[in-house]
Amino acid sequence: LVADAVALAALAPLAPALAAWLEAALRFLALVMAGWLLVPGDTRATVVTAAVLSLSPAAFLALRAALALPGAAPVLLATSSPAWPLLAHGVAALALLTWRALQHEAPAHGDHDGSPKARATLRRLLDLMRPEWPRLCGAFAFLALAVVSETMVPYCTGRVIDLLSDGFSAEGFKSAIILMGLASVGRALFTGCRGGFFIWVRARLNARVCDRLFCHLLRQEVAFFQQVKAGDLASRLATDVPLMNDVVPYNSNVFLRSLLEALALLAFMGRLSWRLTLLALFEVPLTMAIRKIYEARHQALLKAILEATARAGTVVHEAVAAIETVQGYGAEDDEVERYAQALDETRRLKERRDLERHLFELCRRALQVTVQALMLYCAHQHIAEGVLTAGSLISFILYQGKLSIAVQGLVFAYGNALSHVGAARKVFEYLDREPAVAMDGTLAPATLRGHVAFQNVTFAYPTRPEEPVLQDVSFELRPGEVTALAGLNGSGKSTCVALLERFYEPQAGAVLLDGVPLRDYEHQYLHRQVALVAQEPVLFSGSIRDNIAYGLEGCSEAQVEAAARAAGAWGFIRALERGLDTDVGEKGGQLSAGQKQQVAIARALLRRPTVLILDEATSALDGDGELALQRAVLDGGARTVLLIAHRRRALESADRVVVLQGGTVAETGTPAELLARGGHYARLVQG
Ligand SMILES: Nc1ncnc2c1ncn2[C@@H]1O[C@H](COP(=O)(O)OP(=O)(O)O)[C@@H](O)[C@H]1O
Ligand SMILES: [Mg+2]
């Protein structure tokens, strides 16, 4: 009220157009001060509320003045009858409340709204684009040309219409038509070139990021892969990387194009009629407000849909991957039910998304039509006054349509960039991840004896850190000897192997190779020297030859054959029609379990490792095959062999036996000694 009184006194003699805005400024200051005194905390909300309350009456009065609507309206709110301030503030308050309610309902979406984090990610994305700048410059040059040609077209159209309606001159008509033709062709040509450049940039960027990400992922420690799903990683590569690489080229394309267009259009429109231009601009903040609400809701929905789709995908993936289990337990109906549920959820969310999109379009259109109607009304007066020609009006209307598209483009590009940096953030998260088991060893001695020592090793898996699997385990593997590791299932045998392969780091103690901790050895070197045939060997789809020579380059046919012979695989390979070139199928599914093991053993032998680990690698072989294999392996040279087996015959062929029980070493000695002692080992082989 005080502000109103001051306004009344000070502003009454001023020019009406300015007075309303000065009044708004005064009112704004008074409201901010009042808000600040009443609610000291939330400054942002106070400022927004004050701005809406004070600016909306002035904006409304200005609009009325521009339209020259019939009927008396007050120049100042302060001098008007009480109904006016009441109405103005009431409507503004209602609008604010609606806005709050809608915003509140839209769940807060982390990345949206230009949070600092999103902006930081956007900056990193721009960094990533740096090598592409020559191509981007090309793209932007074509973009500018395309915009210039584009804005020429409506201008020419208006001129043609004016020429047709009065004062027809063949010369002027011809030049207008030629200009129009040139502008159209130029537009098509430059737009195409612009698009081509952007696609080029995107493709290069994609290849670069995918490469880097995959390379980085493969260097992560094994535990990492047990915690994230394979499908997650694959989708990172297949969907998030392209999405993230779209953010900068696509949105900068849209943004710059829209910006240039909007500026050029505004310049043209302003020349035709500034009053109409001001009117047309009224649409912008309102559309932006509606879009802001819509975007926040839309992003939340999109995220939910993505999650639901992923759930449906997981059901299919799991059911197909484990089809034997599904059929074996007759659980087909359960799987179908689970799938139907997941699909139903997706459908519901998509329906909501579509409904909201249509509602949004409806509101936007209504707004557009209203502004257009007002404009036409105003233009009608202009034409009657003779300030505007019919042709200019047509140009203007054509421009206005384009302007609203350009402004939408501006808003869209910004929102889209911020909402898609989510994808980029996930990718960066992986790119930034430091492997917990570093691969920075450098040691690669020319000769290695192959002496392995576990020294007081204590270890728990990272997924279950409070459950130690190995406790104070110490034993050694001597060069030229076969050491067997025996123990019940779950006693920690395979865990020892994983530590020896350096898939994990022990929490206490150390694993030494020739007296040096494993982590000091160079990664490639270590894995050429220490070869593992795992309990469940994994083959890759491809030929048997590819599988045996996996990870080694330049192996001769003879070497592969020798390794296959030593592993006892040559018999079955020779019998195959295509021999070594036979395809093993996905995960080696076209071979029997025993054959798979033989191929895996051949793969290990081909490397002529110093330390060979056979983790129940002979379990699927028949007795004779197993014995023949062991003979071949043991005769193969002065290797250190760690053998994990259950059968008595296999254990007895070892030089020494280490018996594990519950994650600790229970006994060590030669098989004969241990048998004679009648302890754990004796119970194991006899029981
Ligand atoms: N990746 C893993 N994450 C968590 N616990 C594991 C993992 N692998 C094995 N374990 C647990 O460690 C213990 C020892 O397993 P393992 O070394 O495979 O036994 P085995 O002697 O039969 O080879 C078991 O209790 C098992 O449940
Ligand atoms: Mg095991």
XYZ file of C-alpha atoms and ligand atoms in Angstrom:
715
model
C 0.000 0.000 0.000
C 2.867 2.354 0.810
C 4.453 1.492 -2.519
C 1.174 2.194 -4.265
C 0.839 5.556 -2.562
C 4.381 6.542 -3.572
C 3.727 5.344 -7.093
C 0.558 7.349 -7.304
C 2.299 10.526 -6.291
C 5.459 10.095 -8.319
C 4.280 8.520 -11.547
C 1.024 10.210 -12.361
C 2.576 12.930 -14.523
C 4.809 10.509 -16.491
C 4.180 9.076 -19.944
C 1.650 6.249 -19.612
C 3.739 3.556 -21.341
C 6.697 4.023 -19.018
C 4.648 4.671 -15.914
C 3.184 1.177 -15.763
C 6.662 -0.375 -15.848
C 8.105 2.020 -13.299
C 5.224 1.170 -11.073
C 5.997 -2.516 -11.583
C 9.641 -1.916 -10.609
C 8.612 -0.105 -7.416
C 6.134 -2.746 -6.536
C 8.751 -5.450 -7.186
C 11.244 -3.813 -4.812
C 8.603 -3.360 -2.132
C 7.473 -6.975 -2.437
C 11.020 -8.376 -2.333
C 11.750 -6.347 0.785
C 8.549 -7.462 2.431
C 9.176 -11.076 1.498
C 12.714 -10.847 2.745
C 11.551 -9.498 6.099
C 8.770 -12.067 6.472
C 10.528 -15.219 5.132
C 14.284 -14.626 5.419
C 15.325 -18.032 4.056
C 13.997 -18.604 0.568
C 15.224 -15.629 -1.499
C 14.733 -17.276 -4.855
C 11.086 -18.042 -4.279
C 10.498 -14.524 -2.949
C 12.061 -12.929 -6.005
C 10.082 -15.123 -8.399
C 6.813 -14.441 -6.605
C 7.480 -10.698 -6.435
C 8.420 -10.597 -10.109
C 5.241 -12.348 -11.208
C 3.018 -10.272 -8.962
C 4.491 -6.946 -9.995
C 5.310 -7.494 -13.645
C 2.153 -9.246 -14.828
C -0.210 -6.216 -14.447
C 2.254 -3.989 -16.306
C 2.664 -6.564 -19.064
C -1.091 -6.874 -19.348
C -1.584 -3.124 -19.542
C 1.136 -2.839 -22.177
C -0.511 -5.566 -24.230
C -3.835 -3.790 -24.044
C -2.240 -0.571 -25.143
C -0.536 -2.295 -28.094
C -3.822 -3.807 -29.194
C -5.717 -0.553 -28.752
C -8.628 -2.518 -27.332
C -11.913 -0.663 -26.851
C -13.031 0.276 -23.327
C -11.267 2.322 -20.666
C -8.357 0.743 -18.867
C -6.295 2.266 -16.076
C -2.797 3.456 -16.926
C -1.513 2.722 -13.447
C -2.706 0.060 -11.110
C -2.228 2.557 -8.290
C -4.823 4.979 -9.671
C -7.368 2.365 -10.724
C -10.504 1.218 -8.973
C -9.966 -1.490 -6.303
C -11.286 -4.218 -8.643
C -8.216 -3.926 -10.897
C -5.427 -4.579 -8.366
C -7.541 -7.338 -6.874
C -8.008 -8.983 -10.248
C -4.380 -8.511 -11.304
C -2.894 -9.907 -8.115
C -5.500 -12.634 -7.868
C -4.735 -13.941 -11.348
C -0.994 -13.734 -10.768
C -1.285 -15.606 -7.491
C -3.424 -18.264 -9.123
C -0.860 -18.699 -11.880
C 1.927 -19.025 -9.314
C 0.018 -21.621 -7.334
C -0.723 -23.680 -10.453
C 2.914 -23.510 -11.445
C 4.026 -24.664 -7.992
C 1.579 -27.535 -7.942
C 2.618 -28.816 -11.361
C 6.289 -28.418 -10.580
C 5.867 -30.186 -7.328
C 4.188 -33.143 -8.927
C 6.974 -33.577 -11.432
C 9.540 -35.587 -9.508
C 12.849 -33.799 -9.147
C 15.028 -35.100 -11.891
C 18.691 -35.033 -10.988
C 20.212 -33.793 -14.195
C 17.556 -31.516 -15.422
C 17.158 -27.878 -14.498
C 20.743 -27.028 -15.301
C 22.221 -28.268 -12.049
C 25.912 -27.405 -11.725
C 26.760 -31.076 -12.165
C 24.957 -31.219 -15.492
C 26.779 -28.123 -16.610
C 30.135 -29.576 -15.604
C 29.374 -32.672 -17.664
C 28.412 -30.485 -20.583
C 31.771 -28.759 -20.321
C 33.582 -32.100 -20.430
C 31.595 -33.025 -23.487
C 32.720 -29.838 -25.160
C 36.295 -30.753 -24.295
C 35.784 -34.075 -25.968
C 34.740 -32.256 -29.127
C 37.965 -30.333 -29.383
C 39.639 -32.453 -32.082
C 36.547 -32.015 -34.259
C 36.678 -28.255 -34.491
C 37.627 -27.943 -38.221
C 34.641 -30.085 -39.166
C 32.399 -28.194 -36.753
C 33.473 -24.884 -38.265
C 32.526 -26.215 -41.695
C 29.161 -27.270 -40.331
C 28.521 -23.862 -38.772
C 29.483 -22.029 -41.938
C 26.914 -23.994 -43.926
C 24.443 -23.468 -41.130
C 24.753 -19.694 -41.403
C 24.335 -19.827 -45.177
C 21.269 -22.037 -44.836
C 19.677 -19.612 -42.361
C 20.243 -16.630 -44.619
C 18.618 -18.407 -47.576
C 15.801 -19.605 -45.380
C 14.826 -16.118 -44.173
C 14.824 -14.778 -47.715
C 11.933 -16.985 -48.838
C 9.003 -15.401 -46.916
C 10.305 -11.944 -47.772
C 10.167 -12.770 -51.494
C 6.726 -14.332 -51.077
C 5.404 -11.088 -49.580
C 6.915 -9.039 -52.375
C 5.402 -11.255 -55.056
C 1.981 -10.883 -53.467
C 2.272 -7.115 -53.292
C 3.394 -6.988 -56.916
C 0.426 -9.129 -57.924
C -2.164 -7.075 -56.067
C -1.149 -3.603 -57.237
C 1.399 -1.909 -59.455
C 2.422 -5.007 -61.370
C 5.855 -4.638 -62.980
C 7.204 -7.535 -65.038
C 10.800 -6.590 -64.184
C 10.270 -6.516 -60.426
C 8.204 -9.684 -60.542
C 10.922 -11.550 -62.452
C 13.697 -10.503 -60.078
C 11.580 -11.431 -57.044
C 10.852 -14.868 -58.502
C 14.519 -15.475 -59.393
C 15.622 -14.412 -55.911
C 13.037 -16.706 -54.412
C 14.220 -19.651 -56.548
C 17.849 -19.032 -55.628
C 17.001 -18.780 -51.946
C 15.078 -22.073 -52.053
C 17.821 -23.965 -53.870
C 20.462 -22.455 -51.619
C 18.516 -23.443 -48.563
C 18.260 -27.084 -49.674
C 21.919 -27.256 -50.634
C 23.337 -25.629 -47.518
C 21.045 -27.540 -45.186
C 22.254 -30.790 -46.729
C 25.914 -29.834 -46.353
C 25.358 -28.756 -42.778
C 23.691 -32.081 -41.934
C 26.472 -34.021 -43.614
C 29.155 -32.299 -41.587
C 27.329 -32.940 -38.348
C 26.853 -36.615 -39.155
C 30.547 -36.877 -39.911
C 31.508 -35.325 -36.586
C 29.138 -37.615 -34.733
C 30.418 -40.786 -36.359
C 34.035 -39.915 -35.591
C 33.212 -39.024 -32.024
C 31.266 -42.240 -31.517
C 34.087 -44.425 -32.706
C 36.526 -42.597 -30.477
C 34.475 -42.761 -27.286
C 33.364 -46.391 -27.764
C 36.938 -47.419 -28.302
C 38.143 -45.590 -25.234
C 35.326 -46.873 -23.049
C 35.701 -50.519 -24.060
C 39.455 -50.326 -23.613
C 39.007 -48.801 -20.185
C 36.336 -51.308 -19.131
C 38.529 -54.295 -19.974
C 41.154 -52.950 -17.587
C 38.808 -52.996 -14.598
C 39.279 -55.618 -11.927
C 37.246 -58.818 -12.000
C 35.169 -57.857 -8.961
C 33.808 -54.870 -10.888
C 32.238 -57.166 -13.460
C 30.562 -59.208 -10.766
C 28.868 -56.086 -9.467
C 27.618 -54.568 -12.744
C 25.483 -56.477 -15.181
C 26.912 -57.295 -18.587
C 23.755 -55.917 -20.189
C 24.336 -52.601 -18.442
C 27.796 -52.267 -19.890
C 26.661 -53.290 -23.348
C 23.855 -50.727 -23.274
C 26.338 -48.081 -22.158
C 28.264 -48.739 -25.345
C 25.311 -49.244 -27.637
C 22.924 -46.490 -26.493
C 24.520 -44.081 -24.059
C 27.612 -43.349 -26.097
C 25.696 -42.338 -29.250
C 23.268 -40.398 -27.091
C 26.050 -38.541 -25.391
C 27.811 -37.788 -28.642
C 24.610 -36.393 -30.032
C 24.346 -33.864 -27.254
C 26.887 -31.363 -28.487
C 26.661 -31.623 -32.307
C 22.919 -32.010 -32.415
C 22.002 -29.372 -29.880
C 24.576 -26.846 -30.967
C 23.226 -27.335 -34.471
C 19.662 -26.711 -33.363
C 20.657 -23.934 -30.992
C 22.773 -21.939 -33.405
C 20.375 -22.416 -36.270
C 17.474 -21.269 -34.126
C 19.406 -18.353 -32.717
C 20.531 -17.072 -36.111
C 17.064 -17.613 -37.506
C 15.376 -15.855 -34.622
C 17.661 -12.846 -34.897
C 17.259 -12.580 -38.663
C 13.497 -13.025 -38.373
C 13.203 -10.422 -35.641
C 15.141 -7.947 -37.752
C 12.830 -8.509 -40.735
C 9.701 -8.435 -38.620
C 10.766 -5.303 -36.764
C 11.179 -3.535 -40.054
C 7.686 -4.529 -41.138
C 5.955 -3.493 -37.892
C 7.442 -3.218 -34.436
C 4.086 -3.273 -32.690
C 3.137 -6.555 -34.279
C 6.589 -7.894 -33.432
C 6.169 -7.043 -29.748
C 2.824 -8.774 -29.772
C 4.283 -11.854 -31.404
C 6.984 -11.952 -28.743
C 4.375 -12.274 -26.015
C 4.044 -15.891 -26.931
C 7.647 -16.713 -26.034
C 7.751 -16.582 -22.227
C 4.387 -18.295 -21.934
C 5.411 -21.161 -24.212
C 8.646 -21.483 -22.294
C 6.814 -21.745 -19.017
C 4.501 -24.470 -20.302
C 7.418 -26.301 -21.832
C 9.406 -26.161 -18.646
C 6.687 -27.917 -16.712
C 6.175 -30.430 -19.475
C 9.870 -31.199 -19.892
C 10.414 -31.993 -16.226
C 7.497 -34.439 -16.221
C 8.499 -35.866 -19.554
C 12.060 -36.594 -18.449
C 10.890 -38.415 -15.348
C 8.513 -40.493 -17.457
C 11.177 -41.296 -20.014
C 13.436 -42.551 -17.286
C 10.699 -44.757 -15.884
C 9.994 -46.126 -19.371
C 13.651 -46.915 -19.941
C 13.790 -48.779 -16.663
C 10.612 -50.709 -17.388
C 11.856 -51.647 -20.850
C 15.129 -52.810 -19.376
C 13.209 -54.982 -16.905
C 11.256 -56.596 -19.739
C 14.522 -57.132 -21.606
C 16.081 -58.795 -18.589
C 13.212 -61.275 -18.355
C 13.699 -62.334 -21.978
C 17.453 -62.406 -21.659
C 17.443 -64.566 -18.558
C 14.792 -66.933 -19.810
C 16.536 -67.503 -23.138
C 19.994 -67.801 -21.613
C 18.762 -70.401 -19.153
C 16.244 -72.105 -21.412
C 17.288 -75.568 -20.214
C 16.542 -74.596 -16.636
C 13.239 -72.971 -17.587
C 12.073 -75.994 -19.524
C 13.593 -78.448 -17.105
C 11.501 -77.015 -14.281
C 8.455 -76.484 -16.477
C 8.526 -72.779 -15.563
C 7.510 -71.433 -18.981
C 4.231 -70.032 -17.681
C 5.951 -68.212 -14.840
C 8.346 -66.579 -17.274
C 5.488 -65.589 -19.579
C 3.679 -64.087 -16.628
C 6.756 -62.113 -15.576
C 7.199 -60.853 -19.101
C 3.551 -59.837 -19.415
C 3.803 -57.866 -16.182
C 6.882 -56.026 -17.349
C 5.264 -55.251 -20.695
C 2.106 -54.021 -19.031
C 4.079 -51.587 -16.918
C 5.837 -50.249 -20.016
C 2.550 -49.827 -21.861
C 0.972 -47.910 -18.991
C 3.889 -45.523 -18.789
C 3.908 -44.974 -22.526
C 0.211 -44.171 -22.517
C 0.814 -41.559 -19.883
C 3.690 -40.114 -21.829
C 1.566 -39.808 -24.966
C -1.341 -38.279 -23.087
C 0.879 -35.646 -21.532
C 2.477 -34.900 -24.863
C -0.920 -34.312 -26.471
C -2.032 -32.107 -23.609
C 1.104 -30.072 -23.925
C 0.620 -29.686 -27.673
C -2.951 -28.623 -27.056
C -1.949 -25.882 -24.632
C 0.801 -24.686 -26.917
C -1.503 -24.539 -29.912
C -4.178 -22.699 -27.964
C -1.640 -20.112 -26.954
C -0.397 -19.786 -30.500
C -3.859 -19.319 -31.906
C -4.718 -16.717 -29.278
C -1.648 -14.661 -30.064
C -2.321 -14.989 -33.778
C -5.892 -13.827 -33.370
C -4.723 -10.810 -31.390
C -2.137 -10.072 -34.036
C -4.632 -10.258 -36.842
C -6.916 -7.921 -34.945
C -4.056 -5.453 -34.535
C -2.947 -5.871 -38.169
C -6.470 -5.166 -39.316
C -6.269 -1.763 -37.614
C -2.834 -1.160 -39.158
C -4.090 -1.900 -42.645
C -7.106 0.330 -42.113
C -4.735 3.107 -41.033
C -2.605 2.415 -44.142
C 0.593 1.641 -42.160
C 0.776 -1.922 -43.478
C 0.225 -3.564 -46.878
C -1.462 -6.937 -47.332
C 1.777 -8.393 -48.706
C 3.742 -7.242 -45.660
C 1.138 -8.811 -43.429
C 1.539 -12.144 -45.244
C 5.334 -11.894 -44.946
C 4.861 -11.076 -41.312
C 2.598 -14.028 -40.624
C 4.983 -16.361 -42.421
C 7.829 -14.958 -40.345
C 5.882 -15.243 -37.169
C 5.305 -18.963 -37.711
C 8.998 -19.422 -38.318
C 9.918 -17.323 -35.309
C 7.904 -19.435 -32.946
C 9.578 -22.556 -34.354
C 12.989 -20.937 -33.944
C 12.303 -19.924 -30.357
C 11.056 -23.384 -29.572
C 14.257 -24.709 -31.078
C 16.288 -22.523 -28.741
C 14.464 -23.694 -25.673
C 14.451 -27.266 -26.855
C 18.189 -27.367 -27.570
C 19.067 -26.139 -24.107
C 16.686 -28.496 -22.336
C 17.663 -31.411 -24.513
C 21.364 -30.849 -23.902
C 20.892 -30.766 -20.155
C 18.617 -33.759 -20.051
C 20.850 -35.915 -22.179
C 23.990 -35.179 -20.269
C 22.646 -37.891 -17.944
C 23.816 -40.442 -20.503
C 27.153 -38.713 -20.733
C 27.547 -38.698 -16.982
C 27.121 -42.436 -16.808
C 29.719 -42.898 -19.523
C 32.125 -40.525 -17.815
C 31.591 -42.376 -14.557
C 32.955 -45.510 -16.182
C 35.702 -43.645 -17.993
C 36.858 -42.126 -14.711
C 36.770 -45.334 -12.756
C 40.159 -46.407 -11.468
C 40.534 -50.200 -11.357
C 40.933 -51.448 -7.786
C 43.553 -53.913 -9.037
C 46.025 -51.684 -10.829
C 47.859 -52.943 -13.884
C 50.928 -50.784 -13.579
C 53.617 -53.379 -12.846
C 56.698 -53.234 -15.048
C 58.774 -56.272 -14.143
C 59.377 -58.723 -17.023
C 62.504 -60.808 -16.354
C 63.836 -62.922 -19.216
C 63.902 -66.096 -17.146
C 61.509 -67.147 -14.461
C 61.935 -70.147 -12.212
C 58.303 -70.403 -11.382
C 58.435 -70.534 -7.593
C 55.130 -69.442 -6.121
C 54.582 -68.625 -2.457
C 51.375 -67.700 -0.629
C 52.432 -65.835 2.515
C 49.844 -65.438 5.268
C 47.184 -64.564 2.758
C 43.856 -63.357 4.101
C 41.154 -62.540 1.636
C 37.433 -61.754 1.417
C 35.539 -61.106 -1.819
C 34.673 -57.418 -2.342
C 31.005 -58.368 -2.652
C 31.065 -59.895 0.853
C 33.817 -58.029 2.644
C 32.880 -59.250 6.106
C 33.181 -62.962 5.233
C 36.845 -63.946 4.906
C 37.225 -66.829 2.435
C 40.942 -67.380 3.073
C 42.550 -66.874 6.473
C 46.288 -66.766 6.990
C 46.969 -69.200 4.144
C 50.627 -70.044 3.468
C 52.005 -72.660 1.069
C 54.406 -72.841 -1.816
C 54.573 -74.330 -5.301
C 58.028 -75.499 -6.264
C 59.410 -75.440 -9.788
C 59.288 -78.793 -11.550
C 56.741 -80.184 -9.148
C 53.043 -80.828 -9.293
C 51.283 -79.513 -6.225
C 47.722 -80.589 -5.690
C 45.266 -78.420 -3.819
C 42.626 -80.575 -2.177
C 39.600 -79.787 -0.097
C 35.856 -79.917 0.019
C 33.719 -77.709 -2.199
C 33.814 -74.133 -1.007
C 37.049 -74.542 0.940
C 38.715 -71.774 -1.073
C 40.682 -73.611 -3.762
C 39.433 -71.559 -6.697
C 39.889 -68.427 -4.624
C 43.618 -69.223 -4.287
C 43.720 -69.571 -8.063
C 41.997 -66.219 -8.560
C 44.587 -64.567 -6.329
C 47.408 -66.240 -8.230
C 45.911 -64.879 -11.473
C 45.682 -61.500 -9.767
C 41.950 -61.120 -10.395
C 41.825 -59.773 -6.829
C 44.281 -58.359 -4.317
C 44.520 -60.079 -0.920
C 43.603 -57.910 2.061
C 46.603 -59.151 4.011
C 49.718 -61.169 3.165
C 51.165 -61.521 -0.310
C 51.421 -63.859 -3.263
C 55.004 -64.013 -4.508
C 56.352 -65.276 -7.815
C 60.104 -65.906 -7.592
C 60.068 -63.879 -4.399
C 58.481 -60.796 -5.974
C 54.875 -59.681 -5.333
C 52.642 -60.357 -8.322
C 51.647 -56.726 -8.675
C 55.203 -55.781 -9.684
C 55.028 -57.908 -12.823
C 53.894 -56.463 -16.107
C 50.289 -57.502 -16.832
C 50.798 -59.202 -20.212
C 53.995 -60.865 -19.037
C 52.400 -62.286 -15.900
C 49.562 -63.839 -17.824
C 51.854 -65.387 -20.372
C 53.837 -66.978 -17.537
C 50.890 -68.053 -15.396
C 48.239 -69.905 -17.369
C 44.937 -71.039 -15.950
C 42.524 -73.653 -17.146
C 39.461 -72.706 -15.173
C 36.834 -74.878 -13.594
C 34.300 -73.813 -16.192
C 36.420 -73.017 -19.213
C 35.008 -70.344 -21.468
C 35.376 -70.650 -25.216
C 34.540 -67.859 -27.634
C 32.474 -68.375 -30.754
C 34.876 -69.045 -33.603
C 36.986 -71.958 -34.780
C 38.843 -74.367 -32.521
C 42.064 -72.891 -33.862
C 41.033 -69.364 -32.846
C 40.215 -70.618 -29.390
C 43.495 -72.411 -28.887
C 45.567 -69.488 -30.164
C 43.480 -66.959 -28.200
C 45.459 -63.874 -27.240
C 48.612 -65.051 -29.006
C 49.640 -63.713 -32.362
C 51.579 -65.538 -35.043
C 51.245 -69.159 -33.850
C 52.195 -71.762 -36.404
C 49.890 -74.634 -37.348
C 52.423 -77.057 -35.893
C 52.429 -75.307 -32.524
C 48.642 -75.376 -32.326
C 48.592 -79.046 -33.270
C 51.284 -79.895 -30.726
C 49.338 -78.123 -27.988
C 46.150 -79.925 -29.002
C 47.990 -83.259 -28.927
C 49.470 -82.559 -25.515
C 46.027 -81.705 -24.206
C 44.628 -84.951 -25.628
C 42.308 -83.002 -27.906
C 43.873 -84.040 -31.176
C 41.922 -87.289 -31.335
C 38.527 -85.628 -31.508
C 39.701 -82.644 -33.577
C 41.113 -84.924 -36.285
C 37.848 -86.811 -36.452
C 35.928 -83.614 -37.210
C 35.212 -82.907 -40.847
C 36.763 -79.441 -40.772
C 39.391 -80.214 -38.141
C 40.823 -77.155 -36.431
C 38.527 -74.920 -38.453
C 35.389 -76.370 -36.900
C 33.186 -73.704 -35.376
C 32.614 -74.256 -31.651
C 29.351 -72.291 -31.487
C 28.435 -69.662 -28.960
C 30.408 -70.209 -25.723
C 31.653 -73.467 -27.242
C 28.162 -74.914 -27.035
C 28.751 -77.341 -29.912
C 31.442 -79.241 -28.030
C 31.008 -81.637 -25.143
C 32.116 -80.529 -21.678
C 35.191 -82.761 -21.871
C 36.125 -81.482 -25.335
C 35.773 -77.938 -24.124
C 38.152 -78.665 -21.295
C 40.648 -80.207 -23.685
C 40.552 -77.167 -25.945
C 40.996 -74.913 -22.926
C 43.973 -76.988 -21.775
C 45.509 -76.763 -25.254
C 45.070 -73.015 -25.070
C 47.012 -72.889 -21.818
C 49.736 -75.259 -23.023
C 50.323 -73.308 -26.228
C 51.655 -70.434 -24.141
C 54.346 -72.694 -22.636
C 53.606 -71.151 -19.251
C 56.030 -71.310 -16.350
C 53.175 -71.865 -13.914
C 50.219 -73.932 -15.065
C 47.015 -74.052 -13.050
C 44.451 -76.765 -13.665
C 41.357 -75.951 -11.599
C 39.271 -79.117 -11.793
C 40.124 -78.836 -15.445
C 40.129 -82.549 -15.929
C 36.863 -83.265 -14.175
C 34.847 -83.886 -17.323
C 37.463 -86.160 -18.883
C 37.170 -89.899 -18.489
C 39.710 -91.578 -16.229
C 42.126 -92.582 -18.980
C 41.936 -89.195 -20.632
C 42.716 -87.547 -17.349
C 45.763 -89.676 -16.680
C 47.085 -89.309 -20.222
C 46.700 -85.610 -19.976
C 48.521 -85.346 -16.702
C 51.367 -87.345 -18.057
C 51.569 -85.083 -21.100
C 51.455 -81.949 -19.002
C 54.003 -83.142 -16.495
C 56.368 -84.401 -19.151
C 56.094 -81.090 -20.944
C 59.076 -79.454 -19.210
C 60.131 -77.904 -15.965
C 56.849 -76.285 -15.147
C 55.302 -75.528 -11.855
C 51.879 -77.121 -11.841
C 49.027 -76.401 -9.487
C 46.434 -79.115 -9.791
C 42.981 -79.023 -8.277
C 41.183 -82.304 -8.565
C 38.863 -84.578 -6.638
C 39.697 -88.026 -7.946
C 42.096 -90.072 -5.922
C 44.142 -91.128 -8.945
C 44.679 -87.521 -9.927
C 45.704 -86.470 -6.441
C 48.070 -89.372 -6.032
C 49.956 -88.434 -9.163
C 50.963 -85.125 -7.529
C 54.309 -84.572 -5.830
C 52.827 -82.732 -2.901
C 49.372 -82.030 -1.609
C 48.053 -78.985 0.229
C 44.731 -79.612 1.948
C 42.482 -76.611 2.502
C 39.658 -76.606 4.942
C 37.312 -73.744 5.555
C 39.797 -71.255 4.109
C 42.847 -72.388 6.092
C 45.625 -74.855 5.302
C 44.882 -78.073 7.189
C 47.739 -80.309 6.007
C 50.658 -80.419 3.595
C 52.881 -83.277 2.511
C 53.350 -85.967 -0.141
C 50.233 -88.002 -0.930
C 51.730 -91.098 0.678
C 52.604 -89.255 3.900
C 49.206 -87.707 4.182
C 47.444 -90.972 3.494
C 49.494 -92.633 6.168
C 48.686 -89.862 8.620
C 44.987 -90.614 8.292
C 43.894 -86.973 8.578
C 41.788 -84.748 6.326
C 43.453 -85.978 3.161
C 42.867 -89.586 3.972
C 39.211 -88.866 4.660
C 38.952 -86.931 1.408
C 40.303 -89.644 -0.850
C 38.686 -92.514 0.956
C 35.328 -90.957 1.716
N 32.845 -64.100 -6.621
C 32.566 -64.436 -5.361
N 32.005 -63.532 -4.541
C 31.720 -63.849 -3.266
N 31.968 -65.028 -2.731
C 32.516 -65.993 -3.492
C 32.844 -65.724 -4.859
N 33.384 -66.849 -5.376
C 33.399 -67.758 -4.389
N 32.884 -67.251 -3.252
C 32.770 -67.923 -1.961
O 34.068 -68.249 -1.528
C 34.097 -69.526 -0.925
C 35.206 -70.372 -1.576
O 34.878 -70.592 -2.919
P 35.850 -71.335 -3.927
O 37.216 -70.817 -3.739
O 35.269 -71.219 -5.266
O 35.755 -72.832 -3.418
P 36.319 -74.168 -4.085
O 37.270 -74.682 -3.077
O 35.156 -75.073 -4.234
O 36.947 -73.823 -5.378
C 32.720 -70.123 -1.096
O 32.063 -70.037 0.138
C 32.048 -69.228 -2.105
O 30.678 -69.076 -1.800
Mg 36.460 -74.330 -7.255
